[in-house]
Amino acid sequence: MLLQDTRNSLSQSPTPLSGIFSTTKTLYDQLLSEPQAESTRSAARLFLQEHLGIAAEMDCELPADINALEDWVAAKTLKVGKQYAAYLEERKAGKPRRFFTSKAHALHFLQAVAPSKLVDGAWLYGTLELWQDPRFHPLIRTYLEELGDGVAQMNHVLMYRQLLAKHGCDGPLSLPDGYYVQGTLQLALGYEAQEFLPEVIGYNLGYEQLPLHLLISAFELHELDIDPYYFTLHITIDNAHSGHAHQAVQALLQQCAGGTDPEFYRRVRAGYQLNDLGVGSGEVIRSFDLQDELVRMLDRKRTFGQQMHSDYCKLEGKTVNEWLSEPGQMLAFLDALEARGWIQRGVDPGQSRFWHLIAGPDALMFGVFTEYEQRLIYEWIADGWLTQGQATSGTRQRPFKPARGSRRKAASDTAVCTADRTQLAMEPLSEPLEALRQQLESMPRTERMATLISMMNPSLHGTPEGLLATRMFSSQMY
């Protein structure tokens, strides 16, 4: 069956999600936990139909003639390069960071975009079933590279989890529903690829284009002492000459080798436009407010601190337990701490008694706050004492340092180049994994490949079993 002959019911009126899928986040969670449940799959199809209906009404920048696509990608890449060069010149001339006002701002960004980053590549999962069709090999190759070809250090989702954990950002963060739209679209496309193949190709084409915000984010994260490797990797691996952007174009052109069906290309364009739905990086960056985020963080934590304090100390007539007893009191609690002199804003936070309660080896509340949470408190107390230049570790004034033990160390901070992958993948397997490998090898090829595919889904590919399956699939696909 030719891909251009596929059809679905996109013309139907969107049906609102209902019941347990009344929110995007709920569907997102279900696609990760129970992707094969019929209720989940039905909701995923409705979700795609609804958002494709919106996307179809949007202006699309793709060229009308598919034969102009390669030149269009080249021109778009050149434009982004010039914009980035202009940004660097601005920075050299002394202009401040464009995106992140502080390290807390940057760490909040990492958490806010996590719903998409933690399902990186998921939209291509469904193409694995087409492994015997060479036309889909560029898309499958992209998915395998997103999975690091089965090497844990290069698996993009595991890399992002490691980045979050390294900065105490791996705990749950309450995000608006719109922040889950992109991740949910990616998961839905991955599981419903057989019905939405043109949209998958279009979405992939859009996602793999190099955006200016990726370049700027990587540059500014590095300035703020946050490892930008996850972002710089996507700058290099997505390049338009030989990387994922190139593979995305080739995947589309191979489908149209015999001529372009206008309906097929219309659906490709709608899939491309899905990239513009939900909350984008720019909106995430602009939404950050230090005090608001600090208050939300304290309100989330207060329930765990209730009845944990003595009644010896009162602030503005209330004990600490009373301050923590009800929601909505945290801003007033901070004001009370400041009024009593426990917090001195606008100067070195080291001069505040409250800071010494939470930071340092002898702190009475040692370990209560993660590095990110400490950073929110530190920058709020500093309140202008830290300039952008002073917010990095190379400042003359004392830089921020989290309390010892609050920064979780990931298994490896060492980047792994492509040439190292074979050696890493050949490390001895544990006894259970070796037994699993032998079991898989004993299966007939078709059954083995189907089993491997089931182990490489967006929820499982980062597990030891999923990594093994990815390595085996990659070596046996051709």
Short mmCIF file of C-alpha atoms in Angstrom, two decimals:
data_model
loop_
_atom_site.label_atom_id
_atom_site.label_comp_id
_atom_site.label_asym_id
_atom_site.label_seq_id
_atom_site.Cartn_x
_atom_site.Cartn_y
_atom_site.Cartn_z
CA MET A 1 0.00 0.00 0.00
CA LEU A 2 1.42 3.40 -0.97
CA LEU A 3 1.64 5.90 1.87
CA GLN A 4 -0.04 8.57 -0.25
CA ASP A 5 -3.12 6.34 -0.51
CA THR A 6 -3.71 6.31 3.25
CA ARG A 7 -6.72 8.22 4.55
CA ASN A 8 -8.24 8.99 7.91
CA SER A 9 -11.27 10.85 9.20
CA LEU A 10 -9.67 14.24 9.82
CA SER A 11 -12.70 15.95 8.32
CA GLN A 12 -14.86 14.80 11.22
CA SER A 13 -15.72 17.36 13.87
CA PRO A 14 -13.35 17.21 16.85
CA THR A 15 -14.77 15.36 19.82
CA PRO A 16 -13.81 16.77 23.23
CA LEU A 17 -11.89 14.41 25.47
CA SER A 18 -13.96 13.23 28.39
CA GLY A 19 -13.81 11.21 31.57
CA ILE A 20 -10.31 10.40 32.77
CA PHE A 21 -8.88 12.17 29.71
CA SER A 22 -10.42 15.53 30.49
CA THR A 23 -6.97 17.13 30.65
CA THR A 24 -4.02 16.92 28.31
CA LYS A 25 -1.74 15.89 31.16
CA THR A 26 -4.00 12.94 32.00
CA LEU A 27 -3.81 11.70 28.42
CA TYR A 28 -0.04 12.30 28.43
CA ASP A 29 0.31 10.14 31.56
CA GLN A 30 -1.95 7.44 30.14
CA LEU A 31 0.05 7.27 26.91
CA LEU A 32 3.11 6.59 29.03
CA SER A 33 1.53 4.13 31.46
CA GLU A 34 -1.17 2.35 29.42
CA PRO A 35 -0.54 3.12 25.76
CA GLN A 36 -2.24 -0.03 24.46
CA ALA A 37 -5.52 0.46 26.32
CA GLU A 38 -8.36 1.06 23.87
CA SER A 39 -9.59 4.07 25.82
CA THR A 40 -6.12 5.61 25.61
CA ARG A 41 -5.78 4.96 21.90
CA SER A 42 -9.24 6.32 21.13
CA ALA A 43 -8.51 9.48 23.09
CA ALA A 44 -5.15 9.83 21.33
CA ARG A 45 -6.84 9.70 17.92
CA LEU A 46 -9.40 12.29 18.97
CA PHE A 47 -6.64 14.48 20.36
CA LEU A 48 -4.78 14.33 17.05
CA GLN A 49 -7.90 15.03 15.02
CA GLU A 50 -8.75 18.04 17.15
CA HIS A 51 -5.30 19.56 16.92
CA LEU A 52 -4.83 18.76 13.26
CA GLY A 53 -8.07 20.62 12.63
CA ILE A 54 -6.53 23.65 14.31
CA ALA A 55 -3.23 23.21 12.47
CA ALA A 56 -4.95 23.01 9.10
CA GLU A 57 -6.27 26.56 9.58
CA MET A 58 -2.82 28.00 10.27
CA ASP A 59 -0.49 29.55 7.69
CA CYS A 60 2.26 27.11 6.72
CA GLU A 61 5.73 28.25 5.73
CA LEU A 62 6.54 25.08 3.77
CA PRO A 63 6.98 25.73 0.03
CA ALA A 64 3.98 24.93 -2.13
CA ASP A 65 6.21 22.92 -4.48
CA ILE A 66 7.75 19.93 -2.75
CA ASN A 67 10.69 20.04 -5.19
CA ALA A 68 11.73 23.34 -3.62
CA LEU A 69 11.99 21.79 -0.18
CA GLU A 70 15.76 21.24 -0.08
CA ASP A 71 16.49 24.81 -1.12
CA TRP A 72 13.95 26.05 1.42
CA VAL A 73 15.65 24.14 4.25
CA ALA A 74 19.05 25.48 3.19
CA ALA A 75 17.77 29.05 3.16
CA LYS A 76 16.06 28.62 6.53
CA THR A 77 19.25 27.24 8.07
CA LEU A 78 21.28 30.13 6.65
CA LYS A 79 18.81 32.64 8.09
CA VAL A 80 19.04 31.09 11.56
CA GLY A 81 22.83 31.13 11.33
CA LYS A 82 22.83 34.85 10.53
CA GLN A 83 20.43 35.56 13.38
CA TYR A 84 22.65 33.68 15.80
CA ALA A 85 25.73 35.53 14.58
CA ALA A 86 23.91 38.82 15.24
CA TYR A 87 23.01 37.60 18.73
CA LEU A 88 26.67 36.79 19.48
CA GLU A 89 27.69 40.25 18.30
CA GLU A 90 25.11 41.77 20.65
CA ARG A 91 26.57 39.80 23.55
CA LYS A 92 30.12 40.81 22.66
CA ALA A 93 28.93 44.41 22.70
CA GLY A 94 27.77 43.97 26.30
CA LYS A 95 24.08 43.27 25.95
CA PRO A 96 22.57 40.97 28.60
CA ARG A 97 21.33 37.46 28.06
CA ARG A 98 18.25 37.38 25.87
CA PHE A 99 16.52 34.41 27.50
CA PHE A 100 17.56 33.67 31.06
CA THR A 101 17.80 36.44 33.62
CA SER A 102 19.35 34.09 36.19
CA LYS A 103 20.21 30.49 36.91
CA ALA A 104 16.87 29.91 38.64
CA HIS A 105 15.16 31.15 35.48
CA ALA A 106 17.13 28.67 33.38
CA LEU A 107 16.46 25.76 35.73
CA HIS A 108 12.76 26.54 35.66
CA PHE A 109 12.90 26.43 31.87
CA LEU A 110 14.49 22.98 31.93
CA GLN A 111 11.62 21.70 34.07
CA ALA A 112 8.89 23.46 32.12
CA VAL A 113 9.92 21.93 28.78
CA ALA A 114 10.51 18.49 30.33
CA PRO A 115 7.14 17.01 29.22
CA SER A 116 8.38 17.22 25.63
CA LYS A 117 12.04 16.42 26.26
CA LEU A 118 11.20 13.29 28.24
CA VAL A 119 9.44 11.76 25.22
CA ASP A 120 12.04 12.92 22.70
CA GLY A 121 11.59 11.09 19.39
CA ALA A 122 8.30 9.46 20.42
CA TRP A 123 6.48 10.65 17.28
CA LEU A 124 8.60 8.25 15.19
CA TYR A 125 7.97 5.13 17.27
CA GLY A 126 5.27 3.81 14.95
CA THR A 127 7.62 3.82 11.95
CA LEU A 128 9.53 0.87 13.45
CA GLU A 129 6.79 -1.47 12.24
CA LEU A 130 7.73 -0.48 8.68
CA TRP A 131 11.35 -1.60 9.06
CA GLN A 132 11.15 -3.77 5.93
CA ASP A 133 10.26 -0.75 3.74
CA PRO A 134 13.44 1.18 2.75
CA ARG A 135 11.41 4.37 2.26
CA PHE A 136 11.05 4.61 6.03
CA HIS A 137 14.66 3.90 6.93
CA PRO A 138 15.56 7.63 7.28
CA LEU A 139 12.79 8.03 9.87
CA ILE A 140 13.72 4.82 11.67
CA ARG A 141 17.38 5.87 11.66
CA THR A 142 16.38 9.12 13.33
CA TYR A 143 14.40 7.28 16.02
CA LEU A 144 17.30 4.92 16.73
CA GLU A 145 19.64 7.88 17.13
CA GLU A 146 17.19 9.55 19.52
CA LEU A 147 17.47 6.32 21.52
CA GLY A 148 21.25 6.49 21.36
CA ASP A 149 21.36 3.24 19.38
CA GLY A 150 20.85 1.50 22.70
CA VAL A 151 23.74 3.18 24.55
CA ALA A 152 22.50 4.69 27.82
CA GLN A 153 24.88 7.67 27.74
CA MET A 154 23.54 8.72 24.33
CA ASN A 155 19.84 8.01 24.87
CA HIS A 156 18.27 11.48 24.66
CA VAL A 157 15.59 10.89 27.27
CA LEU A 158 18.09 9.47 29.77
CA MET A 159 20.41 12.39 29.07
CA TYR A 160 17.66 14.86 29.91
CA ARG A 161 16.70 12.97 33.07
CA GLN A 162 20.34 13.12 34.10
CA LEU A 163 20.45 16.87 33.47
CA LEU A 164 17.36 17.45 35.61
CA ALA A 165 18.61 15.22 38.42
CA LYS A 166 22.00 16.93 38.45
CA HIS A 167 20.36 20.22 39.43
CA GLY A 168 17.65 18.95 41.78
CA CYS A 169 14.97 19.49 39.14
CA ASP A 170 13.66 15.95 38.83
CA GLY A 171 10.81 16.31 41.31
CA PRO A 172 7.25 16.94 40.16
CA LEU A 173 6.54 20.49 39.02
CA SER A 174 2.96 21.66 38.70
CA LEU A 175 2.61 22.91 35.12
CA PRO A 176 -0.36 24.33 33.21
CA ASP A 177 -2.07 21.88 30.88
CA GLY A 178 -0.76 23.63 27.78
CA TYR A 179 2.78 22.60 28.66
CA TYR A 180 1.80 18.98 27.91
CA VAL A 181 0.37 19.56 24.44
CA GLN A 182 3.58 18.96 22.50
CA GLY A 183 4.55 15.86 24.47
CA THR A 184 1.06 14.44 24.08
CA LEU A 185 1.07 15.11 20.34
CA GLN A 186 4.41 13.33 20.04
CA LEU A 187 3.16 10.28 21.93
CA ALA A 188 -0.13 10.18 20.05
CA LEU A 189 1.62 10.37 16.67
CA GLY A 190 3.96 7.59 17.73
CA TYR A 191 1.17 5.21 18.67
CA GLU A 192 -1.20 6.16 15.86
CA ALA A 193 1.40 6.37 13.09
CA GLN A 194 -0.30 3.86 10.82
CA GLU A 195 -3.33 6.13 10.51
CA PHE A 196 -1.40 9.41 10.55
CA LEU A 197 1.77 8.66 8.58
CA PRO A 198 1.69 11.85 6.45
CA GLU A 199 1.26 13.91 9.63
CA VAL A 200 4.16 12.06 11.29
CA ILE A 201 6.40 12.89 8.33
CA GLY A 202 5.32 16.53 8.43
CA TYR A 203 5.74 16.84 12.18
CA ASN A 204 9.21 15.30 11.96
CA LEU A 205 10.16 17.71 9.20
CA GLY A 206 9.22 20.66 11.38
CA TYR A 207 10.70 19.37 14.62
CA GLU A 208 14.09 18.60 13.12
CA GLN A 209 14.67 22.10 11.71
CA LEU A 210 17.30 24.04 13.64
CA PRO A 211 15.57 26.82 15.64
CA LEU A 212 17.32 29.96 16.83
CA HIS A 213 16.11 29.43 20.39
CA LEU A 214 18.07 26.17 20.62
CA LEU A 215 21.35 27.92 19.81
CA ILE A 216 20.70 30.76 22.24
CA SER A 217 19.55 28.41 25.00
CA ALA A 218 22.72 26.33 24.74
CA PHE A 219 24.91 29.43 24.86
CA GLU A 220 23.18 30.92 27.90
CA LEU A 221 22.92 27.64 29.81
CA HIS A 222 26.69 27.30 29.49
CA GLU A 223 27.13 30.84 30.84
CA LEU A 224 25.07 29.87 33.88
CA ASP A 225 27.12 26.78 34.68
CA ILE A 226 24.47 24.37 33.39
CA ASP A 227 25.76 21.64 31.09
CA PRO A 228 24.30 22.43 27.63
CA TYR A 229 25.31 19.10 26.06
CA TYR A 230 21.75 17.87 25.51
CA PHE A 231 21.07 21.05 23.54
CA THR A 232 24.38 21.21 21.67
CA LEU A 233 23.91 17.57 20.67
CA HIS A 234 20.64 18.50 18.98
CA ILE A 235 22.36 21.37 17.18
CA THR A 236 24.86 18.96 15.63
CA ILE A 237 22.76 15.82 15.13
CA ASP A 238 19.88 17.75 13.57
CA ASN A 239 22.05 19.47 10.95
CA ALA A 240 20.53 19.99 7.50
CA HIS A 241 23.45 18.51 5.56
CA SER A 242 23.71 15.00 6.98
CA GLY A 243 21.70 14.95 10.21
CA HIS A 244 18.08 14.59 11.21
CA ALA A 245 16.91 17.64 9.26
CA HIS A 246 18.39 16.08 6.12
CA GLN A 247 16.85 12.69 6.92
CA ALA A 248 13.46 14.37 7.42
CA VAL A 249 13.59 15.87 3.94
CA GLN A 250 14.74 12.61 2.38
CA ALA A 251 11.93 10.68 4.07
CA LEU A 252 9.37 13.01 2.51
CA LEU A 253 10.97 13.06 -0.94
CA GLN A 254 11.16 9.27 -1.05
CA GLN A 255 7.41 9.09 -0.46
CA CYS A 256 6.84 11.43 -3.40
CA ALA A 257 9.24 9.82 -5.88
CA GLY A 258 6.34 8.87 -8.15
CA GLY A 259 4.63 12.26 -7.94
CA THR A 260 2.96 14.24 -5.20
CA ASP A 261 -0.64 13.67 -4.21
CA PRO A 262 -2.02 17.11 -3.19
CA GLU A 263 -4.04 15.55 -0.37
CA PHE A 264 -0.97 13.76 0.96
CA TYR A 265 1.08 16.97 0.97
CA ARG A 266 -1.80 18.86 2.60
CA ARG A 267 -1.66 16.40 5.47
CA VAL A 268 2.12 16.67 5.65
CA ARG A 269 1.76 20.45 5.99
CA ALA A 270 -0.84 20.04 8.75
CA GLY A 271 1.54 17.72 10.60
CA TYR A 272 4.29 20.30 10.20
CA GLN A 273 2.06 22.93 11.80
CA LEU A 274 1.48 20.77 14.89
CA ASN A 275 4.89 22.00 16.04
CA ASP A 276 3.37 25.44 16.66
CA LEU A 277 0.64 24.27 19.03
CA GLY A 278 0.79 24.31 22.81
CA VAL A 279 3.19 26.42 24.86
CA GLY A 280 6.45 27.13 23.03
CA SER A 281 9.91 27.82 24.43
CA GLY A 282 9.53 31.58 24.12
CA GLU A 283 6.31 31.62 26.13
CA VAL A 284 7.86 29.35 28.78
CA ILE A 285 10.80 31.75 29.15
CA ARG A 286 8.60 34.85 29.34
CA SER A 287 6.28 33.27 31.92
CA PHE A 288 8.89 32.99 34.67
CA ASP A 289 8.48 35.23 37.69
CA LEU A 290 10.95 34.63 40.50
CA GLN A 291 8.69 35.58 43.41
CA ASP A 292 5.67 33.73 42.04
CA GLU A 293 7.72 30.58 41.51
CA LEU A 294 9.24 30.86 44.99
CA VAL A 295 5.81 31.18 46.60
CA ARG A 296 4.47 28.22 44.60
CA MET A 297 7.44 26.13 45.63
CA LEU A 298 7.00 26.96 49.32
CA ASP A 299 3.29 26.25 49.13
CA ARG A 300 4.00 22.82 47.63
CA LYS A 301 6.47 22.02 50.40
CA ARG A 302 4.55 23.44 53.34
CA THR A 303 2.31 20.36 53.65
CA PHE A 304 5.41 18.27 54.40
CA GLY A 305 6.59 20.72 57.06
CA GLN A 306 3.35 21.04 59.00
CA GLN A 307 3.68 20.08 62.68
CA MET A 308 7.43 19.60 62.19
CA HIS A 309 8.41 22.80 63.96
CA SER A 310 8.39 23.75 67.62
CA ASP A 311 6.11 26.51 68.87
CA TYR A 312 8.99 28.34 70.53
CA CYS A 313 9.30 31.01 67.84
CA LYS A 314 6.43 33.23 66.68
CA LEU A 315 6.41 35.54 63.67
CA GLU A 316 3.78 38.26 63.57
CA GLY A 317 1.82 36.39 66.24
CA LYS A 318 1.86 33.00 64.50
CA THR A 319 3.99 29.93 65.03
CA VAL A 320 5.76 28.41 62.03
CA ASN A 321 3.33 25.48 62.16
CA GLU A 322 0.43 27.92 61.93
CA TRP A 323 2.03 29.66 58.96
CA LEU A 324 2.32 26.30 57.24
CA SER A 325 -1.13 25.06 58.17
CA GLU A 326 -3.10 26.65 55.32
CA PRO A 327 -2.42 27.39 51.66
CA GLY A 328 -1.97 30.94 50.43
CA GLN A 329 0.08 32.21 53.38
CA MET A 330 3.62 31.87 52.01
CA LEU A 331 4.08 35.41 50.70
CA ALA A 332 2.92 36.83 54.03
CA PHE A 333 5.23 34.34 55.79
CA LEU A 334 8.19 35.66 53.80
CA ASP A 335 7.17 39.22 54.70
CA ALA A 336 7.09 38.18 58.36
CA LEU A 337 10.57 36.67 58.13
CA GLU A 338 11.83 39.88 56.57
CA ALA A 339 10.10 42.06 59.18
CA ARG A 340 11.76 40.09 61.99
CA GLY A 341 15.19 40.40 60.37
CA TRP A 342 15.55 36.72 59.49
CA ILE A 343 15.80 37.77 55.84
CA GLN A 344 17.72 40.80 54.60
CA ARG A 345 16.93 41.38 50.97
CA GLY A 346 19.12 43.19 48.46
CA VAL A 347 22.41 42.10 50.03
CA ASP A 348 24.53 38.96 50.15
CA PRO A 349 22.12 36.18 51.24
CA GLY A 350 24.88 34.96 53.54
CA GLN A 351 23.90 37.83 55.83
CA SER A 352 20.41 36.37 56.29
CA ARG A 353 19.77 34.08 59.22
CA PHE A 354 17.14 32.20 57.22
CA TRP A 355 19.69 31.28 54.53
CA HIS A 356 21.97 29.69 57.13
CA LEU A 357 19.06 27.53 58.27
CA ILE A 358 18.84 25.84 54.88
CA ALA A 359 22.37 25.98 53.40
CA GLY A 360 25.66 24.61 54.61
CA PRO A 361 26.75 21.41 56.39
CA ASP A 362 25.51 22.59 59.78
CA ALA A 363 22.18 23.94 58.56
CA LEU A 364 19.25 22.90 60.73
CA MET A 365 17.15 22.29 57.59
CA PHE A 366 19.94 20.64 55.62
CA GLY A 367 18.55 18.57 52.76
CA VAL A 368 15.04 20.03 52.90
CA PHE A 369 15.47 22.09 49.74
CA THR A 370 16.86 20.86 46.41
CA GLU A 371 19.47 22.84 44.51
CA TYR A 372 16.77 24.45 42.38
CA GLU A 373 14.68 25.36 45.42
CA GLN A 374 17.73 26.81 47.17
CA ARG A 375 18.47 28.81 44.06
CA LEU A 376 14.98 30.36 44.08
CA ILE A 377 15.42 31.39 47.71
CA TYR A 378 18.95 32.68 47.17
CA GLU A 379 18.06 34.86 44.18
CA TRP A 380 14.90 36.21 45.83
CA ILE A 381 16.85 37.25 48.91
CA ALA A 382 19.62 38.75 46.77
CA ASP A 383 17.00 40.89 44.97
CA GLY A 384 19.31 42.88 42.71
CA TRP A 385 22.50 42.20 44.62
CA LEU A 386 23.31 39.69 41.92
CA THR A 387 23.73 41.26 38.51
CA GLN A 388 23.68 39.08 35.41
CA GLY A 389 27.44 39.02 35.43
CA GLN A 390 27.52 38.10 39.12
CA ALA A 391 25.05 35.25 38.64
CA THR A 392 27.72 33.00 37.13
CA SER A 393 30.44 31.19 39.04
CA GLY A 394 33.21 33.43 37.78
CA THR A 395 32.13 36.50 39.76
CA ARG A 396 34.15 38.52 42.21
CA GLN A 397 31.43 38.39 44.77
CA ARG A 398 30.78 35.06 46.41
CA PRO A 399 28.90 32.79 43.97
CA PHE A 400 25.91 30.73 44.92
CA LYS A 401 26.75 27.24 46.09
CA PRO A 402 24.10 24.68 47.00
CA ALA A 403 24.33 22.88 50.28
CA ARG A 404 26.54 19.83 50.12
CA GLY A 405 24.54 16.76 49.26
CA SER A 406 21.70 18.65 47.58
CA ARG A 407 23.09 18.12 44.10
CA ARG A 408 22.49 14.59 42.90
CA LYS A 409 25.33 13.10 40.95
CA ALA A 410 24.35 11.20 37.84
CA ALA A 411 26.07 8.01 36.82
CA SER A 412 28.24 9.72 34.22
CA ASP A 413 28.96 13.32 33.30
CA THR A 414 31.11 12.31 30.35
CA ALA A 415 29.83 12.87 26.84
CA VAL A 416 30.09 9.86 24.54
CA CYS A 417 30.93 10.35 20.89
CA THR A 418 29.49 8.18 18.15
CA ALA A 419 32.74 6.30 17.73
CA ASP A 420 32.51 5.05 21.33
CA ARG A 421 29.06 3.50 20.95
CA THR A 422 30.15 0.09 19.72
CA GLN A 423 32.62 -0.32 22.56
CA LEU A 424 30.07 0.75 25.17
CA ALA A 425 27.41 -1.55 23.75
CA MET A 426 29.77 -4.51 23.98
CA GLU A 427 30.14 -4.27 27.75
CA PRO A 428 29.24 -7.62 29.38
CA LEU A 429 25.53 -8.09 29.98
CA SER A 430 24.12 -8.98 33.37
CA GLU A 431 22.93 -12.57 33.70
CA PRO A 432 19.21 -11.68 33.30
CA LEU A 433 19.91 -9.51 30.24
CA GLU A 434 22.05 -12.20 28.67
CA ALA A 435 19.25 -14.71 29.20
CA LEU A 436 16.81 -12.25 27.59
CA ARG A 437 19.15 -11.75 24.64
CA GLN A 438 19.41 -15.49 24.06
CA GLN A 439 15.63 -15.83 24.29
CA LEU A 440 15.14 -13.09 21.71
CA GLU A 441 17.75 -14.54 19.39
CA SER A 442 15.99 -17.90 19.44
CA MET A 443 12.78 -16.40 18.02
CA PRO A 444 11.95 -16.40 14.29
CA ARG A 445 13.06 -13.09 12.79
CA THR A 446 9.62 -11.56 12.29
CA GLU A 447 8.52 -12.45 15.80
CA ARG A 448 11.83 -11.24 17.22
CA MET A 449 11.60 -7.86 15.49
CA ALA A 450 8.01 -7.38 16.70
CA THR A 451 9.07 -8.18 20.26
CA LEU A 452 12.02 -5.80 20.05
CA ILE A 453 9.72 -3.04 18.79
CA SER A 454 7.38 -3.51 21.76
CA MET A 455 10.37 -3.09 24.08
CA MET A 456 11.45 0.14 22.37
CA ASN A 457 8.31 2.15 23.04
CA PRO A 458 8.60 5.66 24.55
CA SER A 459 8.08 4.37 28.10
CA LEU A 460 10.51 1.44 27.94
CA HIS A 461 13.40 2.28 25.62
CA GLY A 462 15.47 3.77 28.45
CA THR A 463 15.31 0.65 30.62
CA PRO A 464 18.14 -1.92 30.48
CA GLU A 465 15.82 -4.21 28.53
CA GLY A 466 14.83 -1.40 26.16
CA LEU A 467 18.45 -0.44 25.55
CA LEU A 468 19.29 -4.06 24.73
CA ALA A 469 16.30 -4.25 22.37
CA THR A 470 17.42 -1.07 20.63
CA ARG A 471 20.91 -2.43 20.05
CA MET A 472 19.56 -5.69 18.70
CA PHE A 473 17.01 -3.98 16.46
CA SER A 474 19.61 -1.59 15.09
CA SER A 475 21.99 -4.42 14.21
CA GLN A 476 19.31 -6.66 12.67
CA MET A 477 17.10 -4.21 10.77
CA TYR A 478 19.00 -4.31 7.48
#
